[in-house]
Short mmCIF file of C-alpha atoms in Angstrom, two decimals:
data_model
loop_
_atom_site.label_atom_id
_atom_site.label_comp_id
_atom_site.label_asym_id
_atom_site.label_seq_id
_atom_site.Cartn_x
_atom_site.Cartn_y
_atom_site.Cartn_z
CA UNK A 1 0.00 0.00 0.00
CA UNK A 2 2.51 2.71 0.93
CA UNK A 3 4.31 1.92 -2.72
CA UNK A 4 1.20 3.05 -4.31
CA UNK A 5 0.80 5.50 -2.69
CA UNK A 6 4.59 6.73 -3.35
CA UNK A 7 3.72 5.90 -6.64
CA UNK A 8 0.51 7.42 -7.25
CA UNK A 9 1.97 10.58 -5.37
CA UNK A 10 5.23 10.71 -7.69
CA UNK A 11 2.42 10.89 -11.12
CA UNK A 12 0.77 13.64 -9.37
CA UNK A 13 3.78 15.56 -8.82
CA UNK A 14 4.94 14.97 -12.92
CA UNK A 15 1.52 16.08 -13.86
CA UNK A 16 2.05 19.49 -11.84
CA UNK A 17 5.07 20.01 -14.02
CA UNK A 18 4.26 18.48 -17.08
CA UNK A 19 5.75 21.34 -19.22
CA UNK A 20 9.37 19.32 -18.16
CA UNK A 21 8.14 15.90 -18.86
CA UNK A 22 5.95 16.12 -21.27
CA UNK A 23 8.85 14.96 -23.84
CA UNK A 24 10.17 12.53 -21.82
CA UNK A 25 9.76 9.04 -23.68
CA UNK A 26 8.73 6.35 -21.51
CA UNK A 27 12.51 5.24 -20.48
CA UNK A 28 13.12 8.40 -19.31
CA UNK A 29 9.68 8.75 -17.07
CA UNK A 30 10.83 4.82 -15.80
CA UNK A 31 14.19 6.26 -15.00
CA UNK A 32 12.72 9.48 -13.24
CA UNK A 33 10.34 6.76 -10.94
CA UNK A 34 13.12 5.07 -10.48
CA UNK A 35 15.22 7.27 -9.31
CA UNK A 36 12.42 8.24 -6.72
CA UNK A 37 12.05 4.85 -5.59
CA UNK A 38 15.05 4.54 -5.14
CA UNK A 39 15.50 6.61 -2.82
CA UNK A 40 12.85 5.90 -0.83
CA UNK A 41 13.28 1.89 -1.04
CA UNK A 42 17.19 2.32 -0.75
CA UNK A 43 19.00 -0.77 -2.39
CA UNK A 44 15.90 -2.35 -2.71
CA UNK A 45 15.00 -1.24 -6.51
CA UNK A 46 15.91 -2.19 -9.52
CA UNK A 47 15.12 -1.28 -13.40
CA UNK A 48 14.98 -3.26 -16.24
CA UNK A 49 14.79 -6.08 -13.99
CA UNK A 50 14.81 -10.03 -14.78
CA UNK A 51 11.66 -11.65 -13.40
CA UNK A 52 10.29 -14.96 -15.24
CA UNK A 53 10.06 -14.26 -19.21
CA UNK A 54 11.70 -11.11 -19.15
CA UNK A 55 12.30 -7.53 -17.71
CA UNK A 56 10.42 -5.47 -15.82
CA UNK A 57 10.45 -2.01 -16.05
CA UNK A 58 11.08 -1.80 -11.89
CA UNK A 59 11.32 -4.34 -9.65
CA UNK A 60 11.48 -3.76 -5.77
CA UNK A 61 12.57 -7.04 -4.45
CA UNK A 62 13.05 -7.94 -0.03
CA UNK A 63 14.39 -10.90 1.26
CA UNK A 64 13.76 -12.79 -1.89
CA UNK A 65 10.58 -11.29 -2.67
CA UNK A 66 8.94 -9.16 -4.91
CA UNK A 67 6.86 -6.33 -3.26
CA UNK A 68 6.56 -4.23 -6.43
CA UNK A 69 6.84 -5.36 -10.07
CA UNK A 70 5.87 -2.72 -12.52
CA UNK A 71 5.34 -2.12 -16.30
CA UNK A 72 5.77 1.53 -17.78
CA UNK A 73 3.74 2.33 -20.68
CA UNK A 74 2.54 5.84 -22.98
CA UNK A 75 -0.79 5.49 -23.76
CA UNK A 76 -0.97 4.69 -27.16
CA UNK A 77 -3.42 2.34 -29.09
CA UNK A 78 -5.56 -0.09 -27.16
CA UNK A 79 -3.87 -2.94 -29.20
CA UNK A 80 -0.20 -1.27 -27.15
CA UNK A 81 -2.49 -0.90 -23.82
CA UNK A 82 -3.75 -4.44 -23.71
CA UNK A 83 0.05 -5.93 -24.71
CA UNK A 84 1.78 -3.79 -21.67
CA UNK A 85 -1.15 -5.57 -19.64
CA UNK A 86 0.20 -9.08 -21.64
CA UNK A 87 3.78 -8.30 -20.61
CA UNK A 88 3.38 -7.24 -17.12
CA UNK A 89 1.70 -10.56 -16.42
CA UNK A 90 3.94 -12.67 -18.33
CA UNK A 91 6.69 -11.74 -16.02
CA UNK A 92 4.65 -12.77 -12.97
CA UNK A 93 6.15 -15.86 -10.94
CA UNK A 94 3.47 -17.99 -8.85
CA UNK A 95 5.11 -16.60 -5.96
CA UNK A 96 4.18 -12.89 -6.74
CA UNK A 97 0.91 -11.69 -5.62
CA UNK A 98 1.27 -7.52 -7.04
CA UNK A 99 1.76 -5.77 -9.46
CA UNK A 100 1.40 -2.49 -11.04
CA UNK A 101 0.64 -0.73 -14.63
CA UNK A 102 1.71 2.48 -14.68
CA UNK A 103 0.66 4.32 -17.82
CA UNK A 104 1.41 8.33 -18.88
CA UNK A 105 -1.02 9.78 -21.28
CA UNK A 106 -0.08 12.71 -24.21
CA UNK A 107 -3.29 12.65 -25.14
CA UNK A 108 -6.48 15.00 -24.46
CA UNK A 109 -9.54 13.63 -23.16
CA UNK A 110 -8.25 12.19 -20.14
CA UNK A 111 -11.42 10.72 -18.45
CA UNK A 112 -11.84 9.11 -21.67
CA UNK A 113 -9.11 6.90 -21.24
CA UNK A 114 -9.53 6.17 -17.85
CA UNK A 115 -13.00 5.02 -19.20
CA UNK A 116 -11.70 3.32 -21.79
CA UNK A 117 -8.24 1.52 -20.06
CA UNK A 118 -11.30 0.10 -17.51
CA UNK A 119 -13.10 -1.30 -20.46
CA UNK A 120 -10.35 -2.85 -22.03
CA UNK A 121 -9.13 -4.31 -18.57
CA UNK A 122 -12.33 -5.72 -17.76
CA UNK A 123 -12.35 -7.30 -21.50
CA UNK A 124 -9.03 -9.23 -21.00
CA UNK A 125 -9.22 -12.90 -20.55
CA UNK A 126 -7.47 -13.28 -17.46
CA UNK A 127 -9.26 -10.39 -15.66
CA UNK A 128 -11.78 -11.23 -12.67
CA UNK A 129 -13.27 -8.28 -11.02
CA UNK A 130 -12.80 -4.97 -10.55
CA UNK A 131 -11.37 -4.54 -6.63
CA UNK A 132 -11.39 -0.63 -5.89
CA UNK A 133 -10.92 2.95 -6.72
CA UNK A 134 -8.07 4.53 -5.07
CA UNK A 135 -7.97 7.96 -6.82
CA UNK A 136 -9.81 9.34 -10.03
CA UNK A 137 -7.22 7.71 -12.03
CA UNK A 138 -5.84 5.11 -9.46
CA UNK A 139 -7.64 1.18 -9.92
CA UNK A 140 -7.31 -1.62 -8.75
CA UNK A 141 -8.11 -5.32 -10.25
CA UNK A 142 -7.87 -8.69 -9.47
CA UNK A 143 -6.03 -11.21 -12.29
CA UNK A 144 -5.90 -14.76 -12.73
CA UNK A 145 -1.85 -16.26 -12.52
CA UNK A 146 -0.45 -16.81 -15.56
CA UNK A 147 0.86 -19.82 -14.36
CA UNK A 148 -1.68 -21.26 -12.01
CA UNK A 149 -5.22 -20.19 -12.91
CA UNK A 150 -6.23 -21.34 -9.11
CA UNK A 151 -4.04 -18.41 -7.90
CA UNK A 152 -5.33 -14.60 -8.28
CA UNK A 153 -2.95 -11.33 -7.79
CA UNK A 154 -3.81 -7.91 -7.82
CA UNK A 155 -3.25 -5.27 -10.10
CA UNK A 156 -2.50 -1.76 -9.45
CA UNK A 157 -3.84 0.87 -12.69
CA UNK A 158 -2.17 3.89 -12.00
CA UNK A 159 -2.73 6.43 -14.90
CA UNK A 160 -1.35 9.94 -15.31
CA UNK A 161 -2.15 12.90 -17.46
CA UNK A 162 0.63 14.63 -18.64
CA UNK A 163 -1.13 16.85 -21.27
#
């Protein structure tokens, strides 16, 4: 919980001074998370991180375990949206139970894609419920395992305007 909130409070703070980041590709908005996390979660983060079929954008790992495991994603087609959704569970062991989908949007219309990243959530195949609203742009969702259908995890939306 407090990561997402760190989280969700570092996408606030971009959007405030969007003018600078507005630019930024998504490597560069990972790196500037990162480098947030970072310091909060001292020694604990890492980017571009190995974790079952591939890298994940950031990675905050404990004691051998994952707290945080995190795609980064601009909001492009809903073809793009659905595969960053694809990815981030792909890298998901059976022993991870979070994760999160952070997505920046260039785009006007923002309520519109919050409307429609729900939609296209609630459409995907390993989806099972909606869980809660934590902000206006803030979801969370519960997700079947890749690997063990029996076994849910939950799924953090965070989505930030940067237009």
């Amino acid at each position: 919980e407090s990561i997402t909130e760190y989280v969700n409070s570092l996408g606030v703070n971009l959007e405030r001074c969007k003018s600078h980041v507005r630019f930024l590709d998504e490597e560069s908005l990972r790196d500037t998370f990162f480098m947030a996390l970072n310091s909060a979660y001292k020694g604990f983060v890492s980017s571009e991180a190995f974790n079952r079929n591939g890298k994940t954008d950031i990675l905050i790992r404990y004691q051998d375990s994952n707290l945080y495991v995190s795609e980064f994603k601009i909001w492009g087609s809903h073809e793009y949206f659905s595969k960053g959704i694809d990815q981030l569970l792909n890298n998901m062991t059976w022993r991870d139970s979070k994760c999160s989908y952070v997505v920046f949007s260039k785009n006007s219309g923002f309520s519109r894609i919050i409307k429609k990243a729900k939609e296209l959530i609630s459409e995907h195949p390993d989806h099972i419920k909606f869980l809660k609203q934590i902000s206006d742009s803030c979801l969370r969702f519960q997700f079947r395992n890749k690997t063990d259908t029996d076994k849910t995890l939950i799924l953090t939306l965070h989505l930030f305007n940067l237009v």
